[in-house]
Coordinates of N, CA, C and O in Angstrom, one line a residue:
M17 N -10.0 21.2 4.6 CA -8.9 20.3 4.6 C -9.2 19.1 3.6 O -10.3 18.6 3.7
G18 N -8.3 18.7 2.8 CA -8.6 17.6 1.9 C -8.5 16.2 2.6 O -8.0 16.1 3.7
R19 N -8.9 15.2 1.8 CA -8.8 13.9 2.4 C -7.5 13.3 2.1 O -6.8 13.5 1.1
D20 N -7.0 12.5 3.0 CA -5.8 11.8 2.9 C -6.1 10.4 2.3 O -6.3 9.4 3.0
T21 N -6.0 10.3 1.0 CA -6.4 9.0 0.3 C -5.5 7.9 0.6 O -5.9 6.7 0.6
I22 N -4.2 8.2 0.8 CA -3.2 7.1 1.1 C -3.6 6.5 2.5 O -3.6 5.2 2.6
A23 N -3.9 7.3 3.4 CA -4.2 6.8 4.8 C -5.5 6.0 4.7 O -5.7 5.0 5.4
E24 N -6.5 6.5 3.9 CA -7.7 5.8 3.7 C -7.5 4.4 3.1 O -8.2 3.4 3.6
V25 N -6.7 4.2 2.2 CA -6.4 2.9 1.5 C -5.8 2.0 2.6 O -6.2 0.9 2.8
L26 N -4.8 2.5 3.3 CA -4.1 1.7 4.3 C -5.0 1.2 5.4 O -5.0 0.1 5.8
T27 N -5.8 2.2 5.9 CA -6.8 1.9 6.9 C -7.9 0.9 6.5 O -8.2 0.0 7.3
S28 N -8.3 1.0 5.3 CA -9.3 0.1 4.7 C -8.8 -1.3 4.7 O -9.5 -2.3 5.1
I29 N -7.6 -1.5 4.2 CA -7.0 -2.8 4.1 C -6.7 -3.3 5.5 O -7.0 -4.5 5.8
R30 N -6.2 -2.5 6.4 CA -5.9 -2.9 7.8 C -7.2 -3.4 8.5 O -7.2 -4.4 9.2
N31 N -8.3 -2.6 8.4 CA -9.5 -2.9 9.0 C -10.1 -4.2 8.5 O -10.6 -5.1 9.2
A32 N -10.1 -4.4 7.1 CA -10.6 -5.6 6.5 C -9.8 -6.8 7.0 O -10.4 -7.9 7.2
E33 N -8.5 -6.7 7.1 CA -7.7 -7.8 7.6 C -7.9 -8.1 9.0 O -8.0 -9.3 9.4
M34 N -8.1 -7.1 9.9 CA -8.4 -7.4 11.3 C -9.8 -8.1 11.5 O -9.9 -8.9 12.4
N35 N -10.7 -7.7 10.6 CA -12.0 -8.3 10.7 C -12.2 -9.6 9.9 O -13.3 -10.1 9.7
K36 N -11.0 -10.1 9.4 CA -11.0 -11.3 8.6 C -11.9 -11.3 7.4 O -12.5 -12.3 7.0
K37 N -12.0 -10.1 6.7 CA -12.8 -10.0 5.5 C -12.0 -10.5 4.3 O -10.7 -10.3 4.3
G38 N -12.6 -11.1 3.3 CA -11.9 -11.6 2.2 C -11.6 -10.5 1.2 O -10.6 -10.5 0.4
T39 N -12.5 -9.5 1.1 CA -12.3 -8.4 0.1 C -12.4 -7.0 0.8 O -13.0 -6.9 1.9
V40 N -11.9 -6.0 0.1 CA -12.0 -4.7 0.6 C -12.3 -3.8 -0.6 O -11.8 -4.0 -1.7
R41 N -13.2 -2.8 -0.4 CA -13.6 -1.9 -1.5 C -13.0 -0.5 -1.2 O -13.2 0.1 -0.2
I42 N -12.3 0.0 -2.2 CA -11.5 1.2 -2.1 C -12.0 2.2 -3.2 O -12.1 1.7 -4.4
A43 N -12.2 3.4 -2.9 CA -12.5 4.4 -3.9 C -11.4 4.5 -4.9 O -10.2 4.5 -4.6
S44 N -11.7 4.6 -6.2 CA -10.7 4.5 -7.3 C -10.2 5.9 -7.6 O -11.0 6.8 -8.1
T45 N -8.9 6.2 -7.4 CA -8.2 7.4 -7.9 C -6.9 6.9 -8.5 O -6.5 5.8 -8.4
N46 N -6.2 7.9 -9.1 CA -4.9 7.5 -9.7 C -3.9 7.0 -8.6 O -3.2 6.0 -8.8
I47 N -3.9 7.7 -7.4 CA -3.0 7.3 -6.3 C -3.4 5.9 -5.8 O -2.5 5.0 -5.6
T48 N -4.7 5.7 -5.5 CA -5.1 4.4 -5.0 C -4.8 3.2 -6.0 O -4.5 2.1 -5.6
E49 N -5.0 3.5 -7.3 CA -4.8 2.5 -8.3 C -3.3 2.1 -8.3 O -2.9 0.9 -8.4
N50 N -2.4 3.1 -8.2 CA -1.0 2.8 -8.2 C -0.6 2.0 -6.9 O 0.3 1.1 -7.0
I51 N -1.1 2.4 -5.8 CA -0.8 1.7 -4.5 C -1.3 0.2 -4.6 O -0.5 -0.7 -4.3
V52 N -2.5 0.0 -5.0 CA -3.0 -1.3 -5.1 C -2.3 -2.1 -6.2 O -2.0 -3.3 -6.0
K53 N -1.8 -1.5 -7.3 CA -1.0 -2.2 -8.3 C 0.3 -2.7 -7.7 O 0.7 -3.8 -7.9
I54 N 0.9 -1.9 -6.8 CA 2.2 -2.3 -6.2 C 1.9 -3.4 -5.2 O 2.7 -4.4 -5.1
L55 N 0.9 -3.3 -4.4 CA 0.5 -4.4 -3.5 C 0.3 -5.7 -4.2 O 0.6 -6.7 -3.7
L56 N -0.4 -5.6 -5.4 CA -0.6 -6.8 -6.1 C 0.7 -7.4 -6.7 O 0.9 -8.6 -6.6
Q57 N 1.6 -6.6 -7.2 CA 2.8 -7.0 -7.7 C 3.7 -7.7 -6.6 O 4.4 -8.6 -6.9
E58 N 3.7 -7.1 -5.4 CA 4.5 -7.6 -4.3 C 3.9 -8.8 -3.6 O 4.5 -9.3 -2.7
G59 N 2.6 -9.1 -3.9 CA 2.0 -10.3 -3.3 C 1.3 -10.1 -2.0 O 0.9 -11.0 -1.3
F60 N 1.0 -8.8 -1.7 CA 0.2 -8.6 -0.4 C -1.3 -8.7 -0.6 O -2.0 -8.9 0.4
I61 N -1.8 -8.6 -1.9 CA -3.1 -8.9 -2.2 C -3.2 -9.9 -3.3 O -2.2 -9.9 -4.1
E62 N -4.3 -10.6 -3.4 CA -4.3 -11.7 -4.5 C -4.9 -11.2 -5.8 O -4.4 -11.5 -6.8
N63 N -5.9 -10.4 -5.7 CA -6.6 -10.0 -7.0 C -7.2 -8.6 -6.8 O -7.5 -8.2 -5.7
V64 N -7.4 -7.9 -7.9 CA -8.0 -6.6 -7.9 C -8.9 -6.5 -9.1 O -8.5 -6.9 -10.2
R65 N -10.0 -5.8 -9.0 CA -10.9 -5.6 -10.2 C -11.6 -4.2 -10.0 O -11.8 -3.8 -8.8
K66 N -12.0 -3.6 -11.1 CA -12.7 -2.3 -11.0 C -14.2 -2.6 -11.0 O -14.7 -3.5 -11.6
H67 N -14.9 -1.8 -10.2 CA -16.3 -1.9 -10.0 C -16.9 -0.5 -10.1 O -16.4 0.4 -9.5
R68 N -18.0 -0.4 -10.9 CA -18.7 0.9 -11.0 C -20.1 0.8 -10.3 O -20.8 -0.1 -10.6
E69 N -20.3 1.7 -9.5 CA -21.6 1.8 -8.8 C -22.0 3.2 -8.5 O -21.3 4.0 -8.0
N70 N -23.2 3.5 -9.0 CA -23.8 4.9 -8.9 C -22.8 6.0 -9.5 O -22.6 7.0 -8.8
N71 N -22.3 5.7 -10.6 CA -21.4 6.6 -11.3 C -20.1 6.9 -10.5 O -19.4 7.9 -10.7
K72 N -19.7 6.0 -9.6 CA -18.5 6.1 -8.9 C -17.7 4.8 -9.2 O -18.2 3.7 -9.2
N73 N -16.4 4.9 -9.3 CA -15.5 3.8 -9.6 C -14.9 3.3 -8.2 O -14.4 4.1 -7.4
F74 N -14.8 2.0 -8.1 CA -14.2 1.4 -6.9 C -13.2 0.3 -7.3 O -13.4 -0.3 -8.4
L75 N -12.3 0.1 -6.5 CA -11.4 -1.1 -6.7 C -11.7 -2.1 -5.6 O -11.8 -1.8 -4.4
V76 N -12.0 -3.3 -6.0 CA -12.4 -4.4 -5.1 C -11.2 -5.3 -5.1 O -10.8 -6.0 -6.1
S77 N -10.5 -5.4 -3.9 CA -9.3 -6.2 -3.8 C -9.5 -7.4 -2.9 O -10.2 -7.3 -1.9
T78 N -9.0 -8.5 -3.3 CA -9.1 -9.7 -2.5 C -7.8 -9.8 -1.7 O -6.7 -9.8 -2.3
L79 N -7.9 -9.9 -0.4 CA -6.8 -10.0 0.5 C -6.2 -11.4 0.5 O -6.9 -12.4 0.4
R80 N -4.9 -11.4 0.8 CA -4.2 -12.7 0.9 C -3.9 -12.9 2.4 O -3.4 -12.1 3.1
H81 N -4.4 -14.0 2.9 CA -4.2 -14.4 4.3 C -3.1 -15.4 4.4 O -3.2 -16.5 3.8
K82 N -2.0 -15.1 5.1 CA -0.9 -16.0 5.2 C -1.1 -16.9 6.4 O -1.2 -16.4 7.5
R83 N -1.2 -18.2 6.2 CA -1.4 -19.1 7.4 C -0.2 -20.1 7.4 O 0.1 -20.7 6.4
T84 N 0.3 -20.3 8.6 CA 1.3 -21.3 8.8 C 0.9 -22.0 10.1 O 1.0 -21.4 11.2
R85 N 0.4 -23.2 10.0 CA -0.1 -24.0 11.1 C -1.2 -23.2 11.8 O -2.2 -22.9 11.2
K86 N -1.0 -22.8 13.0 CA -2.0 -22.1 13.8 C -1.8 -20.6 13.8 O -2.6 -19.8 14.3
I87 N -0.7 -20.2 13.2 CA -0.3 -18.7 13.3 C -0.8 -18.1 12.0 O -0.5 -18.6 10.9
I88 N -1.5 -17.0 12.1 CA -1.9 -16.2 11.0 C -1.0 -14.9 11.0 O -1.1 -14.1 11.9
Y89 N -0.2 -14.7 9.9 CA 0.6 -13.5 9.8 C -0.2 -12.3 9.3 O -0.9 -12.5 8.2
K90 N -0.2 -11.2 9.9 CA -0.9 -10.1 9.5 C 0.1 -9.1 8.7 O 1.2 -9.0 9.1
T91 N -0.5 -8.5 7.7 CA 0.3 -7.5 7.0 C 0.3 -6.2 7.8 O -0.8 -5.8 8.2
V92 N 1.4 -5.6 8.0 CA 1.5 -4.4 8.7 C 1.7 -3.2 7.7 O 2.6 -3.3 6.9
L93 N 0.8 -2.2 7.8 CA 0.8 -1.1 6.9 C 1.0 0.1 7.7 O 0.2 0.4 8.6
K94 N 2.1 0.9 7.5 CA 2.4 2.0 8.4 C 2.6 3.3 7.5 O 3.4 3.3 6.6
R95 N 1.8 4.3 7.8 CA 1.9 5.6 7.0 C 3.1 6.3 7.6 O 3.2 6.5 8.8
I96 N 3.9 6.9 6.7 CA 5.1 7.6 7.1 C 4.9 9.1 6.8 O 4.8 9.9 7.7
S97 N 4.9 9.5 5.6 CA 4.7 10.9 5.2 C 3.2 11.2 5.3 O 2.4 10.4 4.8
R98 N 2.8 12.3 5.9 CA 1.4 12.6 6.0 C 1.3 14.1 5.6 O 2.3 14.8 5.4
P99 N 0.0 14.6 5.5 CA -0.2 16.0 5.0 C 0.5 17.0 5.9 O 0.9 18.0 5.5
G100 N 0.5 16.7 7.2 CA 1.1 17.7 8.2 C 2.6 17.6 8.3 O 3.3 18.5 8.8
L101 N 3.2 16.5 7.8 CA 4.7 16.3 7.9 C 5.1 15.4 6.8 O 5.0 14.2 6.8
R102 N 5.7 16.0 5.8 CA 6.2 15.2 4.6 C 7.6 14.7 4.9 O 8.4 15.5 5.5
I103 N 7.8 13.5 4.5 CA 9.1 12.9 4.7 C 9.7 12.5 3.4 O 9.1 11.8 2.6
Y104 N 10.9 13.1 3.1 CA 11.6 12.9 1.8 C 12.9 12.2 2.0 O 13.5 12.3 3.1
S105 N 13.4 11.5 1.0 CA 14.6 10.8 1.1 C 15.3 10.8 -0.3 O 14.6 10.7 -1.3
N106 N 16.6 10.8 -0.3 CA 17.3 10.7 -1.5 C 17.6 9.2 -1.8 O 17.3 8.4 -0.9
S107 N 18.1 8.8 -2.9 CA 18.2 7.4 -3.3 C 19.1 6.6 -2.4 O 19.0 5.4 -2.2
Q108 N 20.2 7.3 -1.8 CA 21.1 6.6 -0.9 C 20.5 6.3 0.5 O 21.0 5.4 1.2
R109 N 19.6 7.1 0.9 CA 19.1 7.0 2.3 C 17.7 6.4 2.4 O 17.0 6.5 3.4
I110 N 17.2 5.8 1.3 CA 15.9 5.1 1.4 C 16.0 3.9 2.3 O 16.9 3.1 2.1
P111 N 15.2 3.8 3.3 CA 15.3 2.7 4.3 C 15.0 1.4 3.7 O 14.2 1.3 2.9
R112 N 15.7 0.4 4.3 CA 15.3 -1.0 3.9 C 14.4 -1.6 5.0 O 14.8 -1.5 6.2
I113 N 13.2 -2.0 4.7 CA 12.2 -2.4 5.6 C 12.5 -3.9 6.0 O 12.5 -4.8 5.1
L114 N 12.7 -4.2 7.2 CA 13.0 -5.5 7.7 C 14.1 -6.2 6.9 O 14.1 -7.4 6.6
G115 N 15.2 -5.4 6.6 CA 16.3 -6.0 5.9 C 16.0 -6.4 4.4 O 16.6 -7.3 3.9
G116 N 14.9 -5.8 3.8 CA 14.5 -6.1 2.5 C 13.3 -7.0 2.4 O 12.8 -7.3 1.3
M117 N 12.8 -7.5 3.5 CA 11.6 -8.3 3.5 C 10.3 -7.6 3.3 O 9.4 -8.1 2.7
G118 N 10.3 -6.3 3.7 CA 9.1 -5.5 3.5 C 9.4 -4.5 2.4 O 10.5 -4.5 1.8
I119 N 8.5 -3.6 2.1 CA 8.6 -2.6 1.1 C 8.3 -1.2 1.6 O 7.5 -1.1 2.6
A120 N 8.8 -0.2 0.9 CA 8.4 1.2 1.2 C 7.8 1.7 -0.2 O 8.4 1.4 -1.2
I121 N 6.7 2.4 -0.1 CA 6.2 3.0 -1.4 C 6.5 4.4 -1.4 O 6.3 5.2 -0.4
L122 N 7.1 4.9 -2.5 CA 7.6 6.2 -2.7 C 6.9 6.9 -3.8 O 6.6 6.2 -4.8
S123 N 6.8 8.2 -3.7 CA 6.4 9.0 -4.9 C 7.6 9.8 -5.4 O 8.2 10.6 -4.6
T124 N 8.0 9.4 -6.6 CA 9.2 10.0 -7.1 C 8.9 10.9 -8.3 O 7.7 10.9 -8.8
S125 N 9.9 11.5 -8.9 CA 9.7 12.3 -10.1 C 9.4 11.4 -11.3 O 8.9 11.8 -12.3
Q126 N 9.7 10.1 -11.2 CA 9.4 9.1 -12.3 C 8.2 8.3 -12.0 O 8.0 7.2 -12.6
G127 N 7.4 8.6 -11.0 CA 6.2 7.9 -10.7 C 6.2 7.3 -9.3 O 7.2 7.4 -8.6
I128 N 5.1 6.6 -9.0 CA 5.0 5.9 -7.7 C 5.7 4.5 -7.9 O 5.4 3.7 -8.8
M129 N 6.6 4.2 -6.9 CA 7.3 2.9 -7.0 C 7.8 2.4 -5.7 O 7.6 3.2 -4.7
T130 N 8.3 1.2 -5.6 CA 8.8 0.6 -4.4 C 10.2 1.2 -4.1 O 10.8 1.8 -5.0
D131 N 10.7 0.9 -2.9 CA 12.0 1.3 -2.5 C 13.1 0.6 -3.4 O 14.1 1.3 -3.7
R132 N 12.9 -0.6 -3.7 CA 13.9 -1.3 -4.6 C 14.0 -0.7 -6.0 O 15.1 -0.5 -6.5
E133 N 12.8 -0.4 -6.6 CA 12.9 0.2 -7.9 C 13.5 1.6 -7.8 O 14.3 1.9 -8.7
A134 N 13.2 2.4 -6.8 CA 13.8 3.7 -6.6 C 15.4 3.6 -6.5 O 16.1 4.4 -7.1
R135 N 15.8 2.6 -5.7 CA 17.3 2.5 -5.6 C 17.9 2.1 -6.9 O 19.0 2.6 -7.2
L136 N 17.3 1.2 -7.6 CA 17.8 0.8 -8.9 C 17.9 1.9 -9.9 O 18.9 2.1 -10.7
K137 N 16.9 2.8 -9.9 CA 16.8 3.9 -10.9 C 17.6 5.1 -10.3 O 17.9 6.1 -11.1
G138 N 18.0 5.1 -9.1 CA 18.8 6.2 -8.5 C 18.0 7.4 -8.2 O 18.5 8.5 -8.4
V139 N 16.7 7.3 -7.9 CA 15.9 8.5 -7.6 C 15.4 8.4 -6.2 O 15.2 7.3 -5.6
G140 N 15.1 9.5 -5.6 CA 14.5 9.6 -4.3 C 13.2 10.2 -4.4 O 12.7 10.5 -5.5
G141 N 12.5 10.5 -3.2 CA 11.2 11.1 -3.3 C 10.6 11.0 -1.9 O 11.2 10.8 -0.9
E142 N 9.3 11.2 -1.9 CA 8.5 11.2 -0.7 C 8.1 9.8 -0.3 O 7.6 9.1 -1.1
I143 N 8.4 9.4 0.9 CA 8.1 8.1 1.4 C 6.7 8.1 2.0 O 6.4 8.7 3.0
W144 N 5.8 7.4 1.3 CA 4.4 7.3 1.7 C 4.2 6.4 2.8 O 3.5 6.7 3.7
C145 N 4.6 5.1 2.6 CA 4.3 4.1 3.7 C 5.3 3.0 3.6 O 6.0 2.8 2.7
Y146 N 5.3 2.2 4.7 CA 6.0 1.0 4.9 C 5.0 -0.2 5.0 O 4.0 -0.1 5.6
I147 N 5.4 -1.3 4.3 CA 4.5 -2.5 4.4 C 5.4 -3.7 4.6 O 6.4 -3.9 3.8
W148 N 5.0 -4.5 5.6 CA 5.7 -5.8 5.8 C 4.8 -6.8 6.3 O 3.7 -6.5 6.7

């Protein structure tokens, strides 16, 4: 059985955030690079850089902690489609996460993109995860 790289990325970020770590190190693949790029564009992480160690590439991401007074808002990362159960959606039925406050990451025929981009381009695909 192969590794679920999407779940590994989400779990790494979730665990680093729960332990109040400032950075998280993720193995670099095409899928993880695209997911981290979307998270960077949407403002869920502050910074990302590539790191090479022992002939392996890693992405080192700096997490963004949202603080308002004494409340710390945590980013929720939820895996939707998984290797045992794939979830697909056409462009009209792509869900809006928290009324547009969150995002869904999709794999479409035109590449990996957010739910908003997929609706604008009129393409559907596999719903990988929800983030809010």
